[in-house]
PDB file of C-alpha atoms in Angstrom:
ATOM      1  CA  MET A 578       0.102   0.214   0.156  1.00  0.00           C
ATOM      2  CA  LYS A 579       1.335   3.216  -0.818  1.00  0.00           C
ATOM      3  CA  ALA A 580       1.140   6.354   1.651  1.00  0.00           C
ATOM      4  CA  ARG A 581       2.596   9.865   1.500  1.00  0.00           C
ATOM      5  CA  ILE A 582       3.190  11.873   5.084  1.00  0.00           C
ATOM      6  CA  THR A 583       3.548  15.351   4.598  1.00  0.00           C
ATOM      7  CA  VAL A 584       5.038  17.386   7.588  1.00  0.00           C
ATOM      8  CA  TYR A 585       4.751  21.365   8.174  1.00  0.00           C
ATOM      9  CA  PRO A 586       5.917  23.559  10.799  1.00  0.00           C
ATOM     10  CA  ARG A 587       2.949  24.266  13.211  1.00  0.00           C
ATOM     11  CA  PRO A 588       1.069  27.678  12.102  1.00  0.00           C
ATOM     12  CA  GLU A 589       2.504  29.238  15.384  1.00  0.00           C
ATOM     13  CA  VAL A 590       6.068  28.408  14.634  1.00  0.00           C
ATOM     14  CA  LEU A 591       8.071  30.741  12.595  1.00  0.00           C
ATOM     15  CA  ASP A 592       9.234  29.251   9.252  1.00  0.00           C
ATOM     16  CA  PRO A 593      12.406  30.952   8.036  1.00  0.00           C
ATOM     17  CA  GLN A 594      12.454  28.663   4.925  1.00  0.00           C
ATOM     18  CA  GLY A 595       9.069  29.417   4.046  1.00  0.00           C
ATOM     19  CA  LYS A 596       9.854  33.380   4.517  1.00  0.00           C
ATOM     20  CA  ALA A 597      12.668  33.266   2.374  1.00  0.00           C
ATOM     21  CA  VAL A 598      10.738  31.395  -0.399  1.00  0.00           C
ATOM     22  CA  HIS A 599       8.008  33.691  -0.357  1.00  0.00           C
ATOM     23  CA  GLN A 600      10.470  36.551  -0.763  1.00  0.00           C
ATOM     24  CA  ALA A 601      12.221  34.996  -3.589  1.00  0.00           C
ATOM     25  CA  LEU A 602       8.749  34.587  -5.536  1.00  0.00           C
ATOM     26  CA  SER A 603       7.966  37.947  -5.100  1.00  0.00           C
ATOM     27  CA  ARG A 604      11.503  39.186  -6.440  1.00  0.00           C
ATOM     28  CA  VAL A 605      10.656  37.162  -9.535  1.00  0.00           C
ATOM     29  CA  GLY A 606       7.611  38.468 -10.396  1.00  0.00           C
ATOM     30  CA  PHE A 607       4.864  36.394  -8.197  1.00  0.00           C
ATOM     31  CA  GLU A 608       3.557  39.253  -5.935  1.00  0.00           C
ATOM     32  CA  PRO A 609      -0.029  37.388  -5.598  1.00  0.00           C
ATOM     33  CA  VAL A 610       1.662  34.757  -3.555  1.00  0.00           C
ATOM     34  CA  SER A 611       0.899  35.857   0.098  1.00  0.00           C
ATOM     35  CA  ALA A 612       2.513  33.063   2.134  1.00  0.00           C
ATOM     36  CA  VAL A 613       4.673  30.171   1.738  1.00  0.00           C
ATOM     37  CA  ARG A 614       5.115  27.263   4.420  1.00  0.00           C
ATOM     38  CA  VAL A 615       7.976  24.552   3.582  1.00  0.00           C
ATOM     39  CA  GLY A 616       7.504  21.290   4.480  1.00  0.00           C
ATOM     40  CA  LYS A 617       8.887  17.700   3.863  1.00  0.00           C
ATOM     41  CA  SER A 618       7.096  14.790   2.257  1.00  0.00           C
ATOM     42  CA  PHE A 619       7.588  11.185   2.688  1.00  0.00           C
ATOM     43  CA  ASP A 620       6.420   8.611   0.311  1.00  0.00           C
ATOM     44  CA  ILE A 621       6.119   5.283   1.792  1.00  0.00           C
ATOM     45  CA  GLU A 622       5.279   1.995   0.399  1.00  0.00           C
ATOM     46  CA  LEU A 623       3.939  -0.696   3.180  1.00  0.00           C
ATOM     47  CA  ASP A 624       3.470  -4.476   2.704  1.00  0.00           C
ATOM     48  CA  VAL A 625       0.226  -4.593   4.574  1.00  0.00           C
ATOM     49  CA  ARG A 626      -3.503  -5.417   3.636  1.00  0.00           C
ATOM     50  CA  THR A 627      -5.843  -3.000   5.096  1.00  0.00           C
ATOM     51  CA  LYS A 628      -6.232   0.682   5.156  1.00  0.00           C
ATOM     52  CA  PRO A 629      -6.330   0.705   9.143  1.00  0.00           C
ATOM     53  CA  GLN A 630      -2.949  -1.340   9.382  1.00  0.00           C
ATOM     54  CA  ALA A 631      -1.547   1.206   7.209  1.00  0.00           C
ATOM     55  CA  MET A 632      -2.851   4.061   9.186  1.00  0.00           C
ATOM     56  CA  LYS A 633      -1.720   2.478  12.310  1.00  0.00           C
ATOM     57  CA  LEU A 634       1.840   1.918  11.407  1.00  0.00           C
ATOM     58  CA  LEU A 635       1.928   5.313   9.714  1.00  0.00           C
ATOM     59  CA  GLU A 636       0.897   7.132  12.770  1.00  0.00           C
ATOM     60  CA  GLU A 637       3.432   5.254  15.057  1.00  0.00           C
ATOM     61  CA  MET A 638       6.071   6.463  12.283  1.00  0.00           C
ATOM     62  CA  CYS A 639       5.067  10.172  12.682  1.00  0.00           C
ATOM     63  CA  GLN A 640       5.047  10.092  16.247  1.00  0.00           C
ATOM     64  CA  LYS A 641       8.098   8.314  16.665  1.00  0.00           C
ATOM     65  CA  LEU A 642      10.517   9.524  14.006  1.00  0.00           C
ATOM     66  CA  LEU A 643       9.202  11.528  11.274  1.00  0.00           C
ATOM     67  CA  ALA A 644       7.509  14.656  12.981  1.00  0.00           C
ATOM     68  CA  ASN A 645       8.425  16.620  15.717  1.00  0.00           C
ATOM     69  CA  ARG A 646       5.264  17.006  17.442  1.00  0.00           C
ATOM     70  CA  VAL A 647       6.250  20.148  19.287  1.00  0.00           C
ATOM     71  CA  MET A 648       6.947  22.259  16.254  1.00  0.00           C
ATOM     72  CA  GLU A 649       5.187  20.243  13.294  1.00  0.00           C
ATOM     73  CA  VAL A 650       2.069  18.942  12.437  1.00  0.00           C
ATOM     74  CA  TYR A 651       1.482  16.207   9.780  1.00  0.00           C
ATOM     75  CA  GLU A 652      -0.854  14.610   7.204  1.00  0.00           C
ATOM     76  CA  ILE A 653      -1.252  11.017   6.152  1.00  0.00           C
ATOM     77  CA  GLU A 654      -2.665  10.197   2.753  1.00  0.00           C
ATOM     78  CA  ILE A 655      -3.287   6.651   1.469  1.00  0.00           C
ATOM     79  CA  LEU A 656      -2.511   6.945  -2.198  1.00  0.00           C
ATOM     80  CA  GLY A 657      -3.435   3.158  -3.314  1.00  0.00           C
ATOM     81  CA  LYS A 658      -2.146  -0.252  -3.474  1.00  0.00           C
ATOM     82  CA  ALA A 659       1.445  -0.701  -4.330  1.00  0.00           C
ATOM     83  CA  LYS A 660       2.521  -2.422  -7.582  1.00  0.00           C
ATOM     84  CA  ALA A 661       2.875  -6.289  -7.519  1.00  0.00           C
ATOM     85  CA  GLY A 662       6.007  -6.081  -9.386  1.00  0.00           C
ATOM     86  CA  LYS A 663       7.911  -4.881 -12.500  1.00  0.00           C
ATOM     87  CA  SER A 664       7.967  -6.624 -15.817  1.00  0.00           C
ATOM     88  CA  GLY A 665      11.169  -7.564 -17.275  1.00  0.00           C
ATOM     89  CA  GLN A 666      12.964  -7.845 -14.158  1.00  0.00           C
TER      90      GLN A 666
END
């Protein structure tokens, strides 16, 4: 099963990287951009059969390693079934 975890700084936490990207976008002509938050994304493939099993594992991963829960929030998205195998290999 494929999943994507996206981690962002909490809204109340300053995001200097997001501010720098926002300023750079303005400098190159994208003035309508009002704010940018920079995060990180993890694409993960799991060998599990059900969505509840996947969600349980993904939550544990976020809480133990992938997100600093004091300063970050995360979103988990199930993308679908993993490919069974690649032909020609």
